Amino acid sequence: MHDSSQVARLRDALADAEYTVDGCLDALGPQAYGALSRSETVPALRSLRGDGGPLATLIRLFLLQAPVPYAQARAALPFDEAVAGGLLERTGDEVRAAVDIRPYGEADTDWWVVSDLGSGIGGVSGPVRPDHVLGIGGASTTLAGITVREPVGRALDLGTGCGVQALHASRHAGAVTATDVNRRALDLTRLTMALSGVSNVGLAEGSLFDPVEGEKFDLIVSNPPFVISPKGRFTYRDAGMPGDEICRRLVARAPEYLNDGGYCQLLANWQHVKGEDWEDRLREWLAPTGCDAWVVQREVQDPAQYAELWLRDAGDHHDAGYAARYDAWLDAFEQDGVEGVGFGWITLRKSGAERPVVHIEDWPHAVEQPLGAEIAAWFGRQERLRGLDDAALLDTAFTLASAVLQEQTGQPGAEDPEYVVLRQQRGMCRADRVDTVGAALAGASDGRLTAGAIVDAIAELLGEERVALRDAVPGTLRSLVADGFLLFPGQD
């Protein structure tokens, strides 16, 4: 369905039926709507019993991927055009969805995302074609949440899939280019954009950066086919490259396509190889880029867990060849010395600094999405810290960030705590252990006194040498600022 008038009629039908995120939530209720995220349709089907209206029909067709009576489908949609466009299939008196059309949104915007029918819903046990186009999932929403949403001129969604990242970028970029090696993905993304009324996204076919050779962008986002598999079977997840090479190549080539000050943000998997520190592996990727970089590892799975995850993803756990595929996966990991696989995100910023900041951390704990603003603030703090020597740092009046709590741990009745932890309640929800001086410095930072003046007061209170304490504090101070516990003047 590429005729603009046909798409407009379909869009009007979806909107008129209130087939939106809010409309579906109201129709199903929070329990049934939440169950859909777990691929469970029974609560939703119960909620819709006896309802043959347009919204219920669209929910059954596209969210539940269940058959509906022909008469109901015809009443809900421009039926003949939807069939001709490959969106619906009719068998006798029943109609089924041929693709997934899912309401999606951001702030006050309603979108519709088109993808292939989802695994585990409506009897679809797994991708039925190598060029399967994955719909909205945990990975795509995670990347959307961590992306820096500053206004930019040009953005690139590399490996767009069904176009989720391009939709988000369209709101704050003058122009967006969405690329994919999978032509079917581009076809469905084209329909996603048309249904959603988005006109500033252009499409280009090809692998990695090939379709945009010689171009520059202010923002690059990618949810690449990062799965480390023994054999590439599905375009949406398998790059057909050895190990974690696809992610290494993206990191290596991204700076060439970034404007100064631009960001590249991607989800990635990386191997934990026997005898090698995983952080060193990532540093080898990042060092040649010349970019400031922040890597967050969110999870690590052992080889068996990892193989099981992606075998289930493909529906192979229902297949007679499950054991053989599982065995092949473990053979490949054993051959390469892989002891685990890390999941996480990588953000690069082309700062132009002579000494780029590279920070790699393991943070499997809860965070508060969206994190885009926090990630932008993190890079801003590193930039400012880089320009301050210790004297200038102590001459700055910092402010304790909001939503920071202090926790003390020690034996009951003890005069002093064994240790003190500062804990953020927002953003990354960090917990940094500090000593008495660090806790006192944070507590007294209200923007009125410089850090040096506070340190002098602490030295007098503790009976310590003022100069010695001034020499000892900058390391702790830099850490508290870098992690966002203390804010520069003018920051929120």
Short mmCIF file of C-alpha atoms in Angstrom, two decimals:
data_model
loop_
_atom_site.label_atom_id
_atom_site.label_comp_id
_atom_site.label_asym_id
_atom_site.label_seq_id
_atom_site.Cartn_x
_atom_site.Cartn_y
_atom_site.Cartn_z
CA MET A 1 0.00 0.00 0.00
CA HIS A 2 2.05 2.94 -1.29
CA ASP A 3 -0.66 5.16 -2.81
CA SER A 4 -0.85 8.27 -0.65
CA SER A 5 -4.63 8.52 -0.80
CA GLN A 6 -5.00 4.88 0.25
CA VAL A 7 -2.62 5.37 3.16
CA ALA A 8 -4.49 8.50 4.19
CA ARG A 9 -7.79 6.59 4.27
CA LEU A 10 -6.22 3.85 6.37
CA ARG A 11 -4.71 6.42 8.73
CA ASP A 12 -8.09 8.11 9.09
CA ALA A 13 -9.75 4.77 9.88
CA LEU A 14 -7.18 4.00 12.61
CA ALA A 15 -7.55 7.46 14.12
CA ASP A 16 -11.36 7.50 13.91
CA ALA A 17 -11.52 4.17 15.77
CA GLU A 18 -9.14 5.60 18.42
CA TYR A 19 -6.70 2.81 17.67
CA THR A 20 -3.98 4.60 19.63
CA VAL A 21 -1.95 3.77 22.72
CA ASP A 22 -4.43 5.56 24.96
CA GLY A 23 -7.43 4.15 23.11
CA CYS A 24 -6.20 0.56 23.41
CA LEU A 25 -5.34 1.03 27.07
CA ASP A 26 -8.84 2.36 27.78
CA ALA A 27 -10.46 -0.50 25.84
CA LEU A 28 -8.45 -3.30 27.41
CA GLY A 29 -7.58 -2.03 30.87
CA PRO A 30 -4.09 -2.02 32.40
CA GLN A 31 -3.99 -5.73 33.26
CA ALA A 32 -4.85 -7.00 29.78
CA TYR A 33 -2.75 -4.32 28.08
CA GLY A 34 0.23 -5.19 30.25
CA ALA A 35 -0.16 -8.89 29.44
CA LEU A 36 0.38 -8.12 25.74
CA SER A 37 3.98 -7.11 26.52
CA ARG A 38 4.45 -10.72 27.66
CA SER A 39 2.81 -12.04 24.46
CA GLU A 40 -0.23 -13.16 26.45
CA THR A 41 -3.53 -12.50 24.67
CA VAL A 42 -6.11 -14.26 26.87
CA PRO A 43 -6.81 -11.27 29.19
CA ALA A 44 -7.29 -8.98 26.17
CA LEU A 45 -9.61 -11.42 24.43
CA ARG A 46 -11.69 -11.60 27.62
CA SER A 47 -11.86 -7.80 27.79
CA LEU A 48 -13.23 -7.62 24.25
CA ARG A 49 -15.92 -10.29 24.59
CA GLY A 50 -19.11 -9.22 22.85
CA ASP A 51 -17.55 -6.06 21.40
CA GLY A 52 -17.72 -5.96 17.61
CA GLY A 53 -16.94 -2.28 17.19
CA PRO A 54 -14.13 -0.87 15.01
CA LEU A 55 -11.61 -0.47 17.87
CA ALA A 56 -12.18 -4.00 19.18
CA THR A 57 -11.85 -5.32 15.62
CA LEU A 58 -8.55 -3.54 15.05
CA ILE A 59 -7.19 -4.74 18.39
CA ARG A 60 -8.12 -8.33 17.56
CA LEU A 61 -6.58 -8.09 14.09
CA PHE A 62 -3.31 -6.32 14.76
CA LEU A 63 -2.54 -6.53 18.48
CA LEU A 64 -3.91 -10.01 19.18
CA GLN A 65 -3.37 -11.30 15.64
CA ALA A 66 -6.62 -13.21 15.84
CA PRO A 67 -9.17 -13.75 13.05
CA VAL A 68 -12.24 -11.50 12.84
CA PRO A 69 -15.47 -11.84 10.87
CA TYR A 70 -15.34 -10.39 7.37
CA ALA A 71 -18.21 -7.97 8.04
CA GLN A 72 -16.44 -6.49 11.08
CA ALA A 73 -13.16 -6.04 9.20
CA ARG A 74 -14.97 -4.32 6.35
CA ALA A 75 -16.68 -1.95 8.77
CA ALA A 76 -13.43 -1.03 10.52
CA LEU A 77 -11.06 -0.48 7.58
CA PRO A 78 -10.87 0.43 3.89
CA PHE A 79 -10.95 -3.31 3.36
CA ASP A 80 -10.29 -3.82 -0.36
CA GLU A 81 -7.31 -1.48 -0.28
CA ALA A 82 -5.89 -3.15 2.83
CA VAL A 83 -6.11 -6.57 1.15
CA ALA A 84 -4.57 -5.26 -2.06
CA GLY A 85 -1.79 -3.62 -0.05
CA GLY A 86 -0.90 -6.89 1.68
CA LEU A 87 -2.08 -5.81 5.12
CA LEU A 88 -4.99 -8.25 5.43
CA GLU A 89 -5.74 -11.78 4.25
CA ARG A 90 -9.26 -13.15 3.75
CA THR A 91 -10.15 -16.83 4.03
CA GLY A 92 -13.86 -17.41 3.55
CA ASP A 93 -15.77 -15.40 6.11
CA GLU A 94 -12.71 -14.67 8.24
CA VAL A 95 -10.00 -12.04 7.93
CA ARG A 96 -6.52 -12.09 9.46
CA ALA A 97 -3.77 -9.51 9.66
CA ALA A 98 -0.84 -10.11 7.31
CA VAL A 99 1.35 -7.60 9.17
CA ASP A 100 1.49 -6.08 12.63
CA ILE A 101 0.22 -2.49 12.80
CA ARG A 102 0.82 -1.27 16.32
CA PRO A 103 -0.10 2.05 17.93
CA TYR A 104 2.90 3.84 19.36
CA GLY A 105 3.49 7.36 20.58
CA GLU A 106 5.59 9.98 22.27
CA ALA A 107 4.22 12.90 24.26
CA ASP A 108 1.22 14.22 22.30
CA THR A 109 2.00 12.29 19.10
CA ASP A 110 0.25 9.17 17.82
CA TRP A 111 2.16 6.90 15.45
CA TRP A 112 1.51 3.48 13.87
CA VAL A 113 4.43 1.09 13.43
CA VAL A 114 4.24 -1.64 10.77
CA SER A 115 6.24 -4.85 11.15
CA ASP A 116 5.90 -8.57 10.58
CA LEU A 117 3.59 -10.60 12.78
CA GLY A 118 5.12 -11.04 16.21
CA SER A 119 6.64 -14.20 17.59
CA GLY A 120 4.49 -15.96 20.17
CA ILE A 121 1.25 -14.06 19.42
CA GLY A 122 -1.71 -15.49 17.57
CA GLY A 123 -0.08 -18.84 16.93
CA VAL A 124 3.01 -17.43 15.16
CA SER A 125 5.79 -19.52 16.68
CA GLY A 126 8.73 -17.62 15.23
CA PRO A 127 10.00 -15.69 12.23
CA VAL A 128 8.86 -17.48 9.10
CA ARG A 129 11.21 -15.76 6.68
CA PRO A 130 14.88 -14.74 6.76
CA ASP A 131 13.98 -11.09 6.08
CA HIS A 132 11.57 -10.94 9.02
CA VAL A 133 11.06 -7.36 10.23
CA LEU A 134 10.93 -7.18 14.01
CA GLY A 135 8.42 -4.90 15.68
CA ILE A 136 8.60 -2.75 18.79
CA GLY A 137 10.39 -4.53 21.63
CA GLY A 138 12.48 -4.02 24.71
CA ALA A 139 15.64 -3.27 22.74
CA SER A 140 14.05 -0.61 20.56
CA THR A 141 12.36 1.15 23.48
CA THR A 142 15.61 1.04 25.50
CA LEU A 143 17.52 2.73 22.69
CA ALA A 144 14.77 5.30 22.25
CA GLY A 145 14.95 6.04 25.98
CA ILE A 146 18.71 6.58 26.14
CA THR A 147 18.96 8.69 22.98
CA VAL A 148 19.98 12.32 23.44
CA ARG A 149 17.02 14.40 22.23
CA GLU A 150 18.69 17.71 21.48
CA PRO A 151 17.60 19.58 18.30
CA VAL A 152 19.89 18.57 15.41
CA GLY A 153 20.12 19.18 11.71
CA ARG A 154 20.64 15.62 10.47
CA ALA A 155 20.16 12.22 12.10
CA LEU A 156 20.93 8.68 10.90
CA ASP A 157 19.00 5.59 11.97
CA LEU A 158 21.36 2.81 10.90
CA GLY A 159 19.57 -0.54 10.60
CA THR A 160 16.13 1.00 10.99
CA GLY A 161 14.06 -2.21 11.02
CA CYS A 162 10.46 -1.04 11.35
CA GLY A 163 11.50 2.60 11.82
CA VAL A 164 11.02 3.17 15.56
CA GLN A 165 14.22 5.20 16.06
CA ALA A 166 13.56 7.23 12.93
CA LEU A 167 10.11 8.16 14.26
CA HIS A 168 11.62 9.52 17.47
CA ALA A 169 14.40 11.32 15.62
CA SER A 170 11.88 12.96 13.27
CA ARG A 171 10.65 15.11 16.16
CA HIS A 172 13.99 16.79 16.89
CA ALA A 173 16.00 16.46 13.65
CA GLY A 174 15.54 18.56 10.55
CA ALA A 175 16.10 15.50 8.36
CA VAL A 176 16.48 11.79 9.14
CA THR A 177 18.03 9.07 6.99
CA ALA A 178 16.91 5.52 7.79
CA THR A 179 19.02 2.70 6.33
CA ASP A 180 18.74 -1.06 6.26
CA VAL A 181 20.24 -3.95 4.32
CA ASN A 182 16.79 -5.56 4.34
CA ARG A 183 14.59 -4.18 1.56
CA ARG A 184 11.46 -5.47 3.25
CA ALA A 185 12.34 -3.47 6.35
CA LEU A 186 12.54 -0.31 4.24
CA ASP A 187 9.18 -1.08 2.62
CA LEU A 188 7.51 -1.45 6.01
CA THR A 189 9.31 1.61 7.38
CA ARG A 190 8.01 3.61 4.42
CA LEU A 191 4.48 2.59 5.38
CA THR A 192 5.17 3.35 9.06
CA MET A 193 6.20 6.89 8.16
CA ALA A 194 3.27 7.42 5.82
CA LEU A 195 0.70 6.13 8.34
CA SER A 196 2.29 8.26 11.07
CA GLY A 197 2.29 11.42 8.95
CA VAL A 198 6.08 11.78 9.12
CA SER A 199 7.60 13.47 6.06
CA ASN A 200 11.23 14.26 7.01
CA VAL A 201 12.57 10.67 6.93
CA GLY A 202 14.39 9.43 3.83
CA LEU A 203 15.25 5.76 3.20
CA ALA A 204 18.43 4.18 1.83
CA GLU A 205 19.27 0.52 1.24
CA GLY A 206 22.64 -0.97 2.13
CA SER A 207 24.92 -2.39 4.80
CA LEU A 208 26.36 -0.36 7.68
CA PHE A 209 27.50 3.08 6.47
CA ASP A 210 27.63 2.20 2.77
CA PRO A 211 24.38 4.03 1.86
CA VAL A 212 25.60 7.31 3.40
CA GLU A 213 29.23 7.28 2.30
CA GLY A 214 30.72 10.77 2.56
CA GLU A 215 27.81 12.22 4.56
CA LYS A 216 27.86 13.75 8.05
CA PHE A 217 25.30 13.61 10.84
CA ASP A 218 24.73 15.22 14.22
CA LEU A 219 23.18 12.05 15.66
CA ILE A 220 23.62 8.40 14.74
CA VAL A 221 21.47 5.76 16.43
CA SER A 222 21.57 2.04 15.80
CA ASN A 223 19.88 -1.07 17.13
CA PRO A 224 22.09 -3.33 14.98
CA PRO A 225 21.87 -7.09 14.36
CA PHE A 226 24.21 -7.67 17.30
CA VAL A 227 23.39 -11.30 18.11
CA ILE A 228 26.55 -13.42 18.36
CA SER A 229 25.48 -16.56 16.54
CA PRO A 230 27.21 -19.47 14.81
CA LYS A 231 25.24 -18.93 11.61
CA GLY A 232 23.34 -15.91 10.30
CA ARG A 233 19.69 -16.93 9.81
CA PHE A 234 17.62 -13.79 10.32
CA THR A 235 18.57 -10.38 8.92
CA TYR A 236 17.03 -8.46 11.82
CA ARG A 237 19.37 -10.00 14.41
CA ASP A 238 22.30 -11.78 12.70
CA ALA A 239 24.93 -9.75 10.84
CA GLY A 240 26.76 -12.79 9.47
CA MET A 241 30.04 -11.55 10.95
CA PRO A 242 32.22 -13.43 13.43
CA GLY A 243 31.64 -12.84 17.14
CA ASP A 244 30.96 -9.23 18.11
CA GLU A 245 32.57 -7.80 14.96
CA ILE A 246 29.45 -5.93 13.84
CA CYS A 247 29.49 -3.78 16.98
CA ARG A 248 33.25 -3.18 16.78
CA ARG A 249 32.91 -1.99 13.18
CA LEU A 250 30.09 0.37 14.01
CA VAL A 251 32.13 1.94 16.81
CA ALA A 252 35.22 2.18 14.61
CA ARG A 253 33.49 3.83 11.65
CA ALA A 254 30.98 6.10 13.37
CA PRO A 255 33.32 9.08 14.01
CA GLU A 256 33.93 9.43 10.27
CA TYR A 257 30.22 10.20 9.82
CA LEU A 258 29.74 12.50 12.82
CA ASN A 259 29.84 16.26 12.82
CA ASP A 260 31.85 17.87 15.61
CA GLY A 261 29.90 17.57 18.85
CA GLY A 262 27.71 14.81 17.39
CA TYR A 263 26.60 11.65 19.18
CA CYS A 264 26.54 8.02 18.14
CA GLN A 265 24.40 5.76 20.33
CA LEU A 266 23.95 2.05 19.85
CA LEU A 267 22.92 -1.11 21.61
CA ALA A 268 25.57 -3.83 21.55
CA ASN A 269 26.66 -7.27 22.63
CA TRP A 270 30.29 -8.05 23.37
CA GLN A 271 32.15 -11.23 24.14
CA HIS A 272 33.74 -12.05 27.48
CA VAL A 273 36.72 -14.09 26.33
CA LYS A 274 38.76 -16.36 28.57
CA GLY A 275 41.94 -14.64 29.79
CA GLU A 276 40.77 -11.19 28.66
CA ASP A 277 39.15 -8.39 30.65
CA TRP A 278 35.92 -7.36 28.89
CA GLU A 279 36.62 -3.72 29.67
CA ASP A 280 39.98 -3.95 27.92
CA ARG A 281 38.21 -5.39 24.89
CA LEU A 282 35.91 -2.38 24.75
CA ARG A 283 38.77 0.06 25.30
CA GLU A 284 40.51 -1.41 22.26
CA TRP A 285 37.38 -0.64 20.26
CA LEU A 286 37.11 2.91 21.58
CA ALA A 287 40.72 4.14 21.69
CA PRO A 288 41.11 4.74 17.92
CA THR A 289 37.87 6.74 17.68
CA GLY A 290 39.20 9.83 19.46
CA CYS A 291 35.72 10.30 20.93
CA ASP A 292 34.53 10.70 24.47
CA ALA A 293 32.76 7.44 25.28
CA TRP A 294 30.46 5.98 27.90
CA VAL A 295 29.78 2.23 27.91
CA VAL A 296 27.23 0.69 30.28
CA GLN A 297 27.02 -3.08 30.61
CA ARG A 298 23.50 -3.93 31.77
CA GLU A 299 23.62 -7.74 31.84
CA VAL A 300 25.94 -10.70 31.31
CA GLN A 301 24.75 -14.14 30.25
CA ASP A 302 26.71 -17.35 30.17
CA PRO A 303 26.90 -19.21 26.81
CA ALA A 304 24.02 -21.55 27.66
CA GLN A 305 21.69 -18.72 28.73
CA TYR A 306 22.57 -16.74 25.63
CA ALA A 307 21.94 -19.62 23.24
CA GLU A 308 18.62 -20.41 24.90
CA LEU A 309 17.49 -16.77 24.66
CA TRP A 310 17.96 -16.54 20.92
CA LEU A 311 16.75 -20.05 20.18
CA ARG A 312 13.50 -19.15 21.91
CA ASP A 313 13.42 -15.85 20.06
CA ALA A 314 13.37 -17.75 16.76
CA GLY A 315 10.81 -20.28 17.97
CA ASP A 316 13.42 -23.05 17.72
CA HIS A 317 12.42 -24.46 21.11
CA HIS A 318 9.37 -25.89 19.35
CA ASP A 319 11.46 -27.42 16.55
CA ALA A 320 12.90 -30.92 16.23
CA GLY A 321 16.30 -29.42 15.47
CA TYR A 322 16.48 -27.52 18.75
CA ALA A 323 19.13 -29.73 20.38
CA ALA A 324 21.38 -29.67 17.31
CA ARG A 325 21.20 -25.87 17.02
CA TYR A 326 21.83 -25.48 20.75
CA ASP A 327 24.87 -27.76 20.49
CA ALA A 328 26.25 -25.82 17.51
CA TRP A 329 25.96 -22.57 19.43
CA LEU A 330 27.87 -23.95 22.40
CA ASP A 331 30.51 -25.42 20.06
CA ALA A 332 31.10 -22.00 18.52
CA PHE A 333 31.44 -20.30 21.90
CA GLU A 334 33.82 -22.99 23.15
CA GLN A 335 35.97 -22.69 20.04
CA ASP A 336 36.28 -18.91 20.48
CA GLY A 337 36.91 -19.12 24.24
CA VAL A 338 33.72 -17.18 25.02
CA GLU A 339 32.76 -17.43 28.69
CA GLY A 340 29.92 -14.93 28.60
CA VAL A 341 28.19 -12.24 26.56
CA GLY A 342 27.61 -8.71 27.77
CA PHE A 343 24.54 -6.66 26.86
CA GLY A 344 24.53 -2.89 27.05
CA TRP A 345 24.78 0.43 25.33
CA ILE A 346 27.59 2.53 23.90
CA THR A 347 27.52 6.31 23.47
CA LEU A 348 30.21 8.23 21.59
CA ARG A 349 30.55 12.00 21.39
CA LYS A 350 32.90 13.60 18.88
CA SER A 351 34.35 16.17 21.25
CA GLY A 352 37.67 16.85 19.50
CA ALA A 353 39.45 16.62 22.85
CA GLU A 354 43.16 15.76 22.93
CA ARG A 355 42.50 13.40 25.84
CA PRO A 356 39.07 11.85 25.36
CA VAL A 357 37.19 10.58 28.40
CA VAL A 358 36.42 6.86 28.16
CA HIS A 359 34.25 5.45 30.93
CA ILE A 360 33.26 1.76 30.98
CA GLU A 361 31.11 0.41 33.77
CA ASP A 362 29.00 -2.55 34.80
CA TRP A 363 25.64 -1.28 36.04
CA PRO A 364 22.98 -4.04 36.14
CA HIS A 365 20.79 -2.15 38.60
CA ALA A 366 17.53 -0.34 37.97
CA VAL A 367 17.62 2.97 36.09
CA GLU A 368 14.91 5.52 35.37
CA GLN A 369 14.10 5.91 31.68
CA PRO A 370 14.21 8.06 29.66
CA LEU A 371 17.92 8.70 30.18
CA GLY A 372 18.70 10.84 27.14
CA ALA A 373 18.92 14.07 29.12
CA GLU A 374 21.12 12.43 31.78
CA ILE A 375 23.46 11.04 29.12
CA ALA A 376 23.81 14.47 27.52
CA ALA A 377 24.46 15.97 30.98
CA TRP A 378 27.10 13.32 31.69
CA PHE A 379 29.08 14.26 28.60
CA GLY A 380 28.65 17.94 29.45
CA ARG A 381 30.10 17.36 32.91
CA GLN A 382 33.12 15.52 31.52
CA GLU A 383 33.76 18.42 29.14
CA ARG A 384 33.71 20.95 31.95
CA LEU A 385 35.80 18.82 34.30
CA ARG A 386 38.42 18.38 31.61
CA GLY A 387 38.94 22.14 31.51
CA LEU A 388 39.44 22.58 35.25
CA ASP A 389 42.65 21.96 37.16
CA ASP A 390 42.40 21.16 40.88
CA ALA A 391 42.65 24.80 41.93
CA ALA A 392 39.83 25.86 39.60
CA LEU A 393 37.76 22.88 40.71
CA LEU A 394 38.06 23.91 44.38
CA ASP A 395 37.17 27.47 43.41
CA THR A 396 33.77 26.35 42.05
CA ALA A 397 30.54 26.52 44.05
CA PHE A 398 28.70 23.27 43.43
CA THR A 399 25.13 22.32 44.31
CA LEU A 400 23.96 18.94 45.55
CA ALA A 401 21.65 17.37 42.97
CA SER A 402 18.03 16.86 43.90
CA ALA A 403 16.74 13.42 44.92
CA VAL A 404 20.02 12.34 46.56
CA LEU A 405 19.81 10.42 49.82
CA GLN A 406 22.54 9.56 52.31
CA GLU A 407 22.70 6.07 53.82
CA GLN A 408 24.93 5.11 56.75
CA THR A 409 25.89 1.59 57.70
CA GLY A 410 27.52 0.47 60.92
CA GLN A 411 27.21 -1.56 64.08
CA PRO A 412 24.33 -0.62 66.41
CA GLY A 413 25.51 1.85 69.00
CA ALA A 414 28.76 2.65 67.18
CA GLU A 415 29.83 6.30 67.36
CA ASP A 416 30.72 6.48 63.67
CA PRO A 417 29.31 4.60 60.64
CA GLU A 418 31.47 2.02 58.90
CA TYR A 419 30.71 3.66 55.58
CA VAL A 420 28.43 6.25 53.99
CA VAL A 421 26.65 5.89 50.63
CA LEU A 422 25.15 8.67 48.54
CA ARG A 423 22.26 7.29 46.49
CA GLN A 424 20.47 8.92 43.55
CA GLN A 425 16.72 8.44 43.29
CA ARG A 426 16.53 9.53 39.63
CA GLY A 427 18.35 8.87 36.36
CA MET A 428 21.05 6.24 36.67
CA CYS A 429 20.14 5.74 40.36
CA ARG A 430 23.80 5.50 41.30
CA ALA A 431 25.12 4.64 44.73
CA ASP A 432 28.59 6.05 45.49
CA ARG A 433 30.45 5.17 48.68
CA VAL A 434 32.12 8.20 50.28
CA ASP A 435 34.18 8.93 53.37
CA THR A 436 33.27 11.40 56.08
CA VAL A 437 34.85 14.30 54.19
CA GLY A 438 33.05 13.40 50.95
CA ALA A 439 29.70 13.17 52.74
CA ALA A 440 30.24 16.49 54.49
CA LEU A 441 31.33 18.15 51.24
CA ALA A 442 28.21 16.92 49.43
CA GLY A 443 25.91 17.92 52.26
CA ALA A 444 27.26 21.45 52.48
CA SER A 445 27.22 22.13 48.72
CA ASP A 446 24.29 24.49 48.23
CA GLY A 447 25.81 26.80 45.61
CA ARG A 448 26.81 29.54 48.03
CA LEU A 449 30.31 28.44 49.10
CA THR A 450 33.10 27.18 46.88
CA ALA A 451 34.24 23.60 47.35
CA GLY A 452 37.54 24.93 48.68
CA ALA A 453 35.81 27.01 51.35
CA ILE A 454 33.78 23.98 52.43
CA VAL A 455 36.94 21.84 52.60
CA ASP A 456 38.62 24.50 54.77
CA ALA A 457 35.66 24.43 57.16
CA ILE A 458 35.74 20.64 57.30
CA ALA A 459 39.49 20.71 58.03
CA GLU A 460 38.92 23.08 60.94
CA LEU A 461 36.04 20.97 62.28
CA LEU A 462 38.06 17.74 62.10
CA GLY A 463 41.30 19.31 63.28
CA GLU A 464 43.13 18.42 60.06
CA GLU A 465 45.72 20.34 58.08
CA ARG A 466 43.89 22.58 55.60
CA VAL A 467 46.45 22.32 52.77
CA ALA A 468 46.72 18.54 53.10
CA LEU A 469 42.95 18.14 52.92
CA ARG A 470 42.73 20.45 49.90
CA ASP A 471 45.32 18.24 48.19
CA ALA A 472 43.41 15.06 49.04
CA VAL A 473 39.85 16.11 48.11
CA PRO A 474 39.92 16.80 44.31
CA GLY A 475 39.78 13.12 43.37
CA THR A 476 36.60 12.57 45.41
CA LEU A 477 35.17 15.87 44.20
CA ARG A 478 35.73 15.01 40.54
CA SER A 479 34.04 11.66 41.03
CA LEU A 480 30.98 13.23 42.68
CA VAL A 481 30.68 15.77 39.87
CA ALA A 482 31.29 13.23 37.11
CA ASP A 483 28.55 10.95 38.49
CA GLY A 484 26.08 13.81 38.84
CA PHE A 485 25.86 14.05 42.63
CA LEU A 486 27.24 17.59 42.55
CA LEU A 487 26.20 20.04 39.84
CA PHE A 488 28.02 22.98 38.29
CA PRO A 489 26.53 26.46 38.74
CA GLY A 490 23.59 26.93 36.42
CA GLN A 491 22.76 23.23 36.09
CA ASP A 492 19.37 21.91 37.15
#
